[in-house]
Structures are given as structure tokens and as C-alpha cells.
mmCIF file of C-alpha atoms in Angstrom:
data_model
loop_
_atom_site.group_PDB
_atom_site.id
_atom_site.type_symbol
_atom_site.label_atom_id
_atom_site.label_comp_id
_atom_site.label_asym_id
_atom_site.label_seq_id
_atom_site.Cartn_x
_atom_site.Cartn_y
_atom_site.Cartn_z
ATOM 1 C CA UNK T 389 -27.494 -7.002 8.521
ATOM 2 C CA UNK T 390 -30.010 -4.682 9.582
ATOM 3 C CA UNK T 391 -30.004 -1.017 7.789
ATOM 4 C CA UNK T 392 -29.675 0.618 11.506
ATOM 5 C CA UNK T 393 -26.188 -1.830 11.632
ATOM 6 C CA UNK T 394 -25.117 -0.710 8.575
ATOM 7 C CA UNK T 395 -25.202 2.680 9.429
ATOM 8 C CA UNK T 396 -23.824 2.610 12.807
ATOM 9 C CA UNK T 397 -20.528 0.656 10.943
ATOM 10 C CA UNK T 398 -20.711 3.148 8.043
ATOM 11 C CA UNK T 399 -20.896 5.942 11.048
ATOM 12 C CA UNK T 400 -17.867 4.305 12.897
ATOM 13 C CA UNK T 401 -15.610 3.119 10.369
ATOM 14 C CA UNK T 402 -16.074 7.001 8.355
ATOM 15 C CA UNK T 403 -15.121 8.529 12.121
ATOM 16 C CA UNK T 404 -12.655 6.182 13.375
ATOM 17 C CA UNK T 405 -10.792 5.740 9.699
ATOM 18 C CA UNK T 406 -9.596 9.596 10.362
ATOM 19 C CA UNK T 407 -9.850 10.224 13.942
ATOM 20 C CA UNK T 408 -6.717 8.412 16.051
ATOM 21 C CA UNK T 409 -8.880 5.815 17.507
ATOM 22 C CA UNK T 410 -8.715 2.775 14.814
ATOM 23 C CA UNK T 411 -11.161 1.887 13.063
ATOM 24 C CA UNK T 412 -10.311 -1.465 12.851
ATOM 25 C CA UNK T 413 -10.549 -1.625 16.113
ATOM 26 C CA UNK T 414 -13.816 -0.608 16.693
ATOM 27 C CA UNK T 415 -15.680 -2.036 13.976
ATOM 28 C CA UNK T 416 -14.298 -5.507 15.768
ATOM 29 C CA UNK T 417 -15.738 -4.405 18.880
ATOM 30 C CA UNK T 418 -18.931 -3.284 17.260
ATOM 31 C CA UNK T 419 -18.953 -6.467 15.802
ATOM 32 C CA UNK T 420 -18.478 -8.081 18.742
ATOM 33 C CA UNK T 421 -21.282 -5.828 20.808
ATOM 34 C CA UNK T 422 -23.923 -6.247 18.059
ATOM 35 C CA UNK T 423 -23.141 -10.105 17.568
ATOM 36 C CA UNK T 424 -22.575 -9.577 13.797
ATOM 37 C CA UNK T 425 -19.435 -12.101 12.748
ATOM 38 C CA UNK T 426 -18.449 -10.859 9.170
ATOM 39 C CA UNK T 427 -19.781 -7.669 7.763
ATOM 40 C CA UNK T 428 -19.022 -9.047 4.405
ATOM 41 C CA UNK T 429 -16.799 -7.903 1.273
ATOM 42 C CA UNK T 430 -19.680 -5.957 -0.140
ATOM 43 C CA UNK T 431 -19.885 -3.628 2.649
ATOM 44 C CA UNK T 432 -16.237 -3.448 3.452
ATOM 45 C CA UNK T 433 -15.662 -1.731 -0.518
ATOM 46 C CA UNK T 434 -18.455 0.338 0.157
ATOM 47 C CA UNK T 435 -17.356 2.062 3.867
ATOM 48 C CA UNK T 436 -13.635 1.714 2.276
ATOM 49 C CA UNK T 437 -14.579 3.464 -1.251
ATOM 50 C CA UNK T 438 -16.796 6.144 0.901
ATOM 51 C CA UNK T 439 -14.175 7.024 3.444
ATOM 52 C CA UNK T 440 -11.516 7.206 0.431
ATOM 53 C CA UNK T 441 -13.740 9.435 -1.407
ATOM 54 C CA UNK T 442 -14.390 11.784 1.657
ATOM 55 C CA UNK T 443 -10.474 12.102 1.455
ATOM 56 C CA UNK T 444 -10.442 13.127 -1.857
ATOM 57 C CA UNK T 445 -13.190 15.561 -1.029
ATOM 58 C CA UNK T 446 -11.053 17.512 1.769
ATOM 59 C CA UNK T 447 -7.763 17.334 -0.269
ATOM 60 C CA UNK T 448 -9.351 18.290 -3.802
ATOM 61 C CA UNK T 449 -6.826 20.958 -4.326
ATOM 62 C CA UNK T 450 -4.037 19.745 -2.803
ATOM 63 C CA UNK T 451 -4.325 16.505 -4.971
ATOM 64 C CA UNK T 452 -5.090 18.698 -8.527
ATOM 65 C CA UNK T 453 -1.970 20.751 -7.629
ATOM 66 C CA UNK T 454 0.202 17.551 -7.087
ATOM 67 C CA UNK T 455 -1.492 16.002 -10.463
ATOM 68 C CA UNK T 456 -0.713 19.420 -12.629
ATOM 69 C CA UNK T 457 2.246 19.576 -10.980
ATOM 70 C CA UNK T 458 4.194 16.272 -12.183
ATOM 71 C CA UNK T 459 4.707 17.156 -15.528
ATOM 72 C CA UNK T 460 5.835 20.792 -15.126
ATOM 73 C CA UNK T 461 9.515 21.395 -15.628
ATOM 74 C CA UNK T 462 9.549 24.318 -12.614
ATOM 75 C CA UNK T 463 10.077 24.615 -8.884
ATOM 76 C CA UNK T 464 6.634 23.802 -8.712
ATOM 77 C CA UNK T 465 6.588 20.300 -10.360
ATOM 78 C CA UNK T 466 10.181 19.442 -8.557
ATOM 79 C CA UNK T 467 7.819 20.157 -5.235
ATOM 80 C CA UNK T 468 5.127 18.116 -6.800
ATOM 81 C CA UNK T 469 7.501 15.174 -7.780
ATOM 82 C CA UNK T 470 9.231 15.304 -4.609
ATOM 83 C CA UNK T 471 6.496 14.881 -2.399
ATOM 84 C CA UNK T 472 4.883 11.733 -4.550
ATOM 85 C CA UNK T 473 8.409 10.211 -4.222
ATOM 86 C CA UNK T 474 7.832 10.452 -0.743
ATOM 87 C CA UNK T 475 3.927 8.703 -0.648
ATOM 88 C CA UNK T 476 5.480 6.105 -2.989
ATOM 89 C CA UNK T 477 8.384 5.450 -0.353
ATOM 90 C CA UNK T 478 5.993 5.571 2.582
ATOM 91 C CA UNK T 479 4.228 2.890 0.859
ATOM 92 C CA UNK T 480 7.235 -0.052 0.921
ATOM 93 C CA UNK T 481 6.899 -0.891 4.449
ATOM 94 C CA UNK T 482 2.597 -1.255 3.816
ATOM 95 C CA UNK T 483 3.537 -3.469 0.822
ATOM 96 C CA UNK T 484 6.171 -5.740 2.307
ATOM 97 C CA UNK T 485 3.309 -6.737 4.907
ATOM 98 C CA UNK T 486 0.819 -7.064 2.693
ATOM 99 C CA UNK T 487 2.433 -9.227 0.835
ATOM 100 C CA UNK T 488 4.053 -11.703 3.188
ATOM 101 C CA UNK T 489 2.462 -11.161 6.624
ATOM 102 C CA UNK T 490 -1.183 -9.831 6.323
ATOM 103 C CA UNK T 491 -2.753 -12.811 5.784
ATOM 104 C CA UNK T 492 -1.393 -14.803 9.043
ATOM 105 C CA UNK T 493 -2.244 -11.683 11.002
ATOM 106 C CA UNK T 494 -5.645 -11.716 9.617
ATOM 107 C CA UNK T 495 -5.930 -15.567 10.768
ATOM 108 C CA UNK T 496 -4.340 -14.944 14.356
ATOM 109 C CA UNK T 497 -6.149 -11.526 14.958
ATOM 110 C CA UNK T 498 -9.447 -11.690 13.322
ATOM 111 C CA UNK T 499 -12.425 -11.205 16.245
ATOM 112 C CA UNK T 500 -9.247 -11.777 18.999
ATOM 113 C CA UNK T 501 -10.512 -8.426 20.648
ATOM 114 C CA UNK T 502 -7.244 -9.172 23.726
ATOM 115 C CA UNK T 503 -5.175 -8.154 20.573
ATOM 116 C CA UNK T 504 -7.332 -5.160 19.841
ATOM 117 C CA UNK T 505 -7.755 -3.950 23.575
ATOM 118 C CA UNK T 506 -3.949 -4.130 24.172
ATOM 119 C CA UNK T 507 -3.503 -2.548 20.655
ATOM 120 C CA UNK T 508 -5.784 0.229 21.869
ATOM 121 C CA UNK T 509 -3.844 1.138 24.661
ATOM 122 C CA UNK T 510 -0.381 1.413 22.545
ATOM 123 C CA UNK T 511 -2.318 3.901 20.890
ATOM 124 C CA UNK T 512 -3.237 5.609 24.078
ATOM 125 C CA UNK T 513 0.373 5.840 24.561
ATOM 126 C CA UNK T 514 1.544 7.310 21.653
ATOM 127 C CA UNK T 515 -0.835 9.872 21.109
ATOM 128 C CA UNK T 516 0.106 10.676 24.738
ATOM 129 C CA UNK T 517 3.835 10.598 23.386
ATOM 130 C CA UNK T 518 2.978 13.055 20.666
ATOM 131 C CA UNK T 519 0.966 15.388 23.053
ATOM 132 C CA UNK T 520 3.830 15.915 25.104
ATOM 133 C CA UNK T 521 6.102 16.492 21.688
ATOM 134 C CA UNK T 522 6.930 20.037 20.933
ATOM 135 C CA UNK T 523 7.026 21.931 17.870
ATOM 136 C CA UNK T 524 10.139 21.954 15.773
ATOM 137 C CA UNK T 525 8.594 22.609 12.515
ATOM 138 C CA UNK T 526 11.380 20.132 10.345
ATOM 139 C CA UNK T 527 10.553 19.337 6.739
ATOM 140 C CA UNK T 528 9.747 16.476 5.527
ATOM 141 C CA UNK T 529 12.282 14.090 3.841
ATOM 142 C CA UNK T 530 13.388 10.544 3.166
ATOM 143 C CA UNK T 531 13.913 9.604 6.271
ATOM 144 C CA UNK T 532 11.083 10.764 7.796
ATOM 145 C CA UNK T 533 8.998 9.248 4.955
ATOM 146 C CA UNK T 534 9.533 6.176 5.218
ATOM 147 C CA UNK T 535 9.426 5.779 9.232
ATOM 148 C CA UNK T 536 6.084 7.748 9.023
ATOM 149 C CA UNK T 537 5.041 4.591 6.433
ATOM 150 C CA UNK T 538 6.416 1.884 8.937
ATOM 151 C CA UNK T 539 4.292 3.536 11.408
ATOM 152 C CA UNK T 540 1.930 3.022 8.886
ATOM 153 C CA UNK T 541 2.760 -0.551 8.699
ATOM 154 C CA UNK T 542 1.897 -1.316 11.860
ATOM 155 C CA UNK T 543 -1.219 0.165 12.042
ATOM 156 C CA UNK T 544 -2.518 -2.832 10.257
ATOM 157 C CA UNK T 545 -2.942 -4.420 13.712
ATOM 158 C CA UNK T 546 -6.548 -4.028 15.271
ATOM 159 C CA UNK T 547 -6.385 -1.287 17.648
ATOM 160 C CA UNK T 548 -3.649 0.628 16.033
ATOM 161 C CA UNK T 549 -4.730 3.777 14.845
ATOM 162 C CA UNK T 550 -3.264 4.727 10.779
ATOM 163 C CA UNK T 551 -3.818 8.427 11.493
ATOM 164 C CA UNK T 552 -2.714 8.245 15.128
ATOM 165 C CA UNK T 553 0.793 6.435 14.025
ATOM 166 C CA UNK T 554 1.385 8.249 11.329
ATOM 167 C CA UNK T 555 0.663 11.945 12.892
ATOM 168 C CA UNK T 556 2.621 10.838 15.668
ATOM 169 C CA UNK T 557 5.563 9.285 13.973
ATOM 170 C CA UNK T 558 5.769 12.398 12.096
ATOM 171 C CA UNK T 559 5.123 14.830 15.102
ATOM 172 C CA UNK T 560 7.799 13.119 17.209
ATOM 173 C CA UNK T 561 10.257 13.200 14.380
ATOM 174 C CA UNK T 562 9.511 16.919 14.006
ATOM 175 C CA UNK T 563 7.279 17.591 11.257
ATOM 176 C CA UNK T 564 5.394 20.718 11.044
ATOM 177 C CA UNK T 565 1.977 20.295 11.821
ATOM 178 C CA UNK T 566 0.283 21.097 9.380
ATOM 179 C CA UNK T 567 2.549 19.322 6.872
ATOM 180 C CA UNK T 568 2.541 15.705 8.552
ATOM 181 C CA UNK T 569 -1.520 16.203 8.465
ATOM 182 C CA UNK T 570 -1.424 16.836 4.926
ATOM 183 C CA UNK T 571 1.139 14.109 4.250
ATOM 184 C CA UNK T 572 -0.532 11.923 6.846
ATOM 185 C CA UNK T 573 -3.924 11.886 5.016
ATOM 186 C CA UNK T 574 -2.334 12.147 1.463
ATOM 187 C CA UNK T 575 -0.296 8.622 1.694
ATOM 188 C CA UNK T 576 -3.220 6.685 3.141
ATOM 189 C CA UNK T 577 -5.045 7.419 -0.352
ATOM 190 C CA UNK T 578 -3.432 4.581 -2.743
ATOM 191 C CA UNK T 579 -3.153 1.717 0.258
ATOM 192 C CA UNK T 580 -6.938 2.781 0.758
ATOM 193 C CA UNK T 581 -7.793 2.970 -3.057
ATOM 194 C CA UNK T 582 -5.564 0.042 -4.005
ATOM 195 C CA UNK T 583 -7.291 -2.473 -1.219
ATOM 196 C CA UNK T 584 -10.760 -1.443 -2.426
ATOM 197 C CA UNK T 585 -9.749 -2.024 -6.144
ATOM 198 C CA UNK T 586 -8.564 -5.314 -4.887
ATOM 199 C CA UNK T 587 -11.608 -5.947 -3.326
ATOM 200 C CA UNK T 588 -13.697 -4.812 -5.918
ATOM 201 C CA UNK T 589 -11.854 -7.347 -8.118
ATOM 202 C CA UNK T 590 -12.675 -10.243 -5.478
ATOM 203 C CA UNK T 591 -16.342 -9.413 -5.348
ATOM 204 C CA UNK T 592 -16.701 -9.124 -8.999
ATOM 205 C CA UNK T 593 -15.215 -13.165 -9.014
ATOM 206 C CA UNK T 594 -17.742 -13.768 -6.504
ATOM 207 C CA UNK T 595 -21.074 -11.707 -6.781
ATOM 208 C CA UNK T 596 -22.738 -13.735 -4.945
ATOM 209 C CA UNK T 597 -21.355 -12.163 -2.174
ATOM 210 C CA UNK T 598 -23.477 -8.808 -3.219
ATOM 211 C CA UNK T 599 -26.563 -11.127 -1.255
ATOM 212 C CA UNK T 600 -25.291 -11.082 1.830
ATOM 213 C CA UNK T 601 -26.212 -7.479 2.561
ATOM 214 C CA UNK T 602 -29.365 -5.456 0.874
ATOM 215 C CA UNK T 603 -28.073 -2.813 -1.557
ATOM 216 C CA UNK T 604 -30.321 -0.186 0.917
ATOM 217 C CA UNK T 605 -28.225 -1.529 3.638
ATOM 218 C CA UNK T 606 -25.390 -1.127 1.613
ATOM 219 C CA UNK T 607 -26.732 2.474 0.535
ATOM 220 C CA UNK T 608 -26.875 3.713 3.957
ATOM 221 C CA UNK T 609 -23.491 2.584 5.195
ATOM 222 C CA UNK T 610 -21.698 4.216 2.367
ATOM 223 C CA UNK T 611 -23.259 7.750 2.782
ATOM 224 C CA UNK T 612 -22.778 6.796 6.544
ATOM 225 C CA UNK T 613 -19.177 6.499 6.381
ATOM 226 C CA UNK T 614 -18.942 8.879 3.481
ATOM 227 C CA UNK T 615 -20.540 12.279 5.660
ATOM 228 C CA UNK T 616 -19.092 11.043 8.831
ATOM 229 C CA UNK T 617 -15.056 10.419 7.626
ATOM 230 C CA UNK T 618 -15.592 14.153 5.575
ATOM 231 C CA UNK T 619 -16.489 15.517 9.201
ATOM 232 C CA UNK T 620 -13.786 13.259 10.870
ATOM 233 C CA UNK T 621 -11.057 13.975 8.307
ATOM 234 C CA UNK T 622 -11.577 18.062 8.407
ATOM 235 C CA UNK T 623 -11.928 17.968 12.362
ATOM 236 C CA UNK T 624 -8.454 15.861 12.217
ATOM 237 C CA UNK T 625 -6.378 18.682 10.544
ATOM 238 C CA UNK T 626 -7.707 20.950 12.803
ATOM 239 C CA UNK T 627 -6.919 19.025 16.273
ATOM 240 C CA UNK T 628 -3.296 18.087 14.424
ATOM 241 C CA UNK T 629 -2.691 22.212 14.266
ATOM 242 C CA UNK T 630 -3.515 22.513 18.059
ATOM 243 C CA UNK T 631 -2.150 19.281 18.881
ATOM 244 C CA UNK T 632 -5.131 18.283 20.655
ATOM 245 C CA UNK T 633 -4.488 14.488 21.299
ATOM 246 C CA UNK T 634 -5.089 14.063 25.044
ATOM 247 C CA UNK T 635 -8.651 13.329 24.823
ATOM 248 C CA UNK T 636 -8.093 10.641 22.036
ATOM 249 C CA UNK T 637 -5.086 9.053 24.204
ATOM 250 C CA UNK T 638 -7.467 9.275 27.066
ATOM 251 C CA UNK T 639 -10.245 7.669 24.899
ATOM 252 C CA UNK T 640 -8.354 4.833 23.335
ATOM 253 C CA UNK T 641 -6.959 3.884 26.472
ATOM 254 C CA UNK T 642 -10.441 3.653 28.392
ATOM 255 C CA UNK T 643 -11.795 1.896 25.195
ATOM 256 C CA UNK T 644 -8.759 -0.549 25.462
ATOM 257 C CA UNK T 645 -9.519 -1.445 28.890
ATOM 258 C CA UNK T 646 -13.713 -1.974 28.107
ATOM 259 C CA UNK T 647 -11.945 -4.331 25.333
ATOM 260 C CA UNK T 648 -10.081 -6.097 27.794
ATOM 261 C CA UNK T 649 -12.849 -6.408 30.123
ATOM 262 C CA UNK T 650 -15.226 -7.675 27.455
ATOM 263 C CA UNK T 651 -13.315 -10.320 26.745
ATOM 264 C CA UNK T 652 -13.337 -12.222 29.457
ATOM 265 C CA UNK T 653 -17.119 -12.050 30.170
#
């Protein structure tokens, strides 16, 4: 892989991993448009471990206040207990397809860009869906938590965007905005960190694997993805506030169609 690849990956999977377009998505279309076949498990921990850090970056305080909050015996830690409750719940749907379904999809979707094209254009439709949703300004609960993390779920599809379903699950079920952003962003964290540690582990039983791409090209991508998902991921909040999802419904579903068009050239 070339260092200007790496960094136009890096630059797509740290925009795409926050903004409602899928990054999955798109790095299988980049893939697809720049002829590369497997980026390799080196670079996917290092765009991964770069977009989760830029995460961490934008939600510094609200994740020190959750962590100093557990212990406390006040209304404060209650709040802070509560809401990990609710990433832990959000989490069961993510797990139970991880476990026995992730890797047949990975067999029957890998590089099938029909699957991501179509997927692309769901998307298109539910951000449209949440556009149109108005504000009720619920709170969050159980419920609500653990729909928003079967939306999740099914965002592992190619195409589907994680911040798109999840926004929008919680936005149509009548989430304040600003809370399903924050909640939206703040569950994604251990699936994110907990698939990198696993690939981390995988790469460290095979580091021969570390060859495949040049530790520049490996460099570039990370601060790549790393400045781009910190711009992405602050950008996001904001558009969630104003509910500005019609251009990204617009976009996916133009970028679904180019999918479907490119595959049958």
C-alpha cells in the first residue's frame, strides 16, 4: 500500500466512522476504486485505535465524570451508574452477532459492494426518517437502550451507518438531541476498543502481518483517521443538535446508487 492510500483510508474511515455515511461502506468501495483487496490487520488496529482515540478526545469530560462517578454513593454516581447500565445493555444485541453471525456475514459480504450499495440506500432512508422526526425531548431508558444497540447491531452490515442507526433509532424513539449524540458516541467506545484489543491480540500471534504495510504507511493512516474522525465526531454533535441529516440521506443514497452502478461494470 502506497502512503497516499493509506492516508486517503485513514482520511475516510476517521470521517465516515462518525459521520452517518458508513465507513464500512466506503472503505469497500475505496477498496474497490483503488484496486487494493485487503488493507490488512495492521492497518485496520491502527485507523480503529485512531478513530477510538479521537472519541475519547471529544468526550474527555464526559467519560472522567462517568469514571469518578461510579463509585460515589450520591445522585451523581446513581446518574453515572445508570447510564453505564445502559452502554452495557446496548451492547447485548452487538455481542450476540458477534458471536454467532459475524463471521458468515463477513464470508457472504466481504468486497460484495450490491450488499453495500443497497445497504447505502437503507441508510439514505433512515436518516431521511429521522429528518422528518420531531423533537420530543424523552429520556433515555431501558427500552430505548437496547433498541438504540440493535440498531447498532445492524450496522455491522456494509453500508449501514453505526452513527446514522443509532442517532436515528434514538431520534425516532424520542431522545433529546443532544443526549442520543452523547449516548450515541459513548456506547460505540467498548465495541470499538474491544475489536481493536482483539485485533491487537491476533496480530501479536501473527507479526508477520506488521510486513504487509510500511510502519510510515501505517504512521500516516493513523494520524489520518485520528485528525479527520476528531473533526468528524465534533461536526456530528453539532448537525445531531440541528438535525441536519438531509444532505447525508441525500449523500448515501447517491453513493448507493454509484455502488450499484459500479458493480456491474
Amino acid at each position: 500500500m502506497e502512503i497516499w492510500e493509506a492516508i486517503l483510508l485513514g482520511v475516510v474511515q476517521g470521517l465516515t466512522e462518525f459521520l452517518p455515511v458508513s465507513s464500512s461502506g466506503h472503505l469497500e468501495l475505496g477498496k474497490a476504486l483503488l484496486g487494493i483487496e485487503d488493507a490488512g490487520l495492521a492497518f485496520s488496529v491502527v485507523v480503529h485505535g485512531a478513530t477510538a482515540l479521537s472519541t475519547i478526545v471529544v468526550f474527555r469530560k464526559d467519560i472522567l465524570g462517568l469514571l469518578t462517578g461510579l463509585p460515589k454513593a450520591s445522585v451523581e454516581g446513581e446518574e453515572a451508574r445508570t447510564f453505564a447500565a445502559f452502554v452495557l445493555l446496548s451492547m447485548a444485541p452487538l455481542a450476540v452477532v458477534y458471536v454467532w453471525f459475524m463471521d458468515d456475514l463477513e464470508a457472504r459480504l466481504d468486497g460484495h459492494i450490491v450488499a453495500v450499495g443497497a445497504a447505502l440506500i437503507f441508510t439514505a432512508s433512515m436518516l431521511f426518517w429521522a429528518h422528518r422526526s420531531g423533537q420530543r425531548g424523552s429520556r433515555l431508558g431501558w427500552l430505548s437502550a437496547f433498541l438504540i444497540g440493535c440498531a447498532q447491531a445492524v450496522a455491522v452490515l456494509p453500508g449501514i451507518s453505526r452513527s446514522g442507526a443509532t442517532i436515528s433509532a434514538a431520534l425516532l424513539l424520542g431522545i433529546d438531541r443532544t443526549q442520543a449524540a452523547r449516548f450515541s458516541f459513548l456506547m460505540v467506545l467498548p465495541p470499538i476498543l474491544g475489536a481493536t484489543a482483539l485485533e491487537v491480540v491476533d496480530l501479536m500471534r501473527e507479526p508477520e502481518l506488521l510486513a504487509s504495510v510500511s510502519a510510515t504507511a501505517l504512521i500516516a493512516a493513523a494520524l489520518a483517521a485520528f485528525f479527520s474522525g476528531l473533526w468528524a465526531c465534533q461536526t456530528m454533535i453539532n448537525l445531531v443538535k440541528r438535525n441536519g441529516f438531509l444532505g447525508f440521506a441525500i449523500y448515501c443514497g447517491a453513493v448507493g446508487v454509484f455502488a450499484l452502478a459500479l458493480s456491474y461494470l
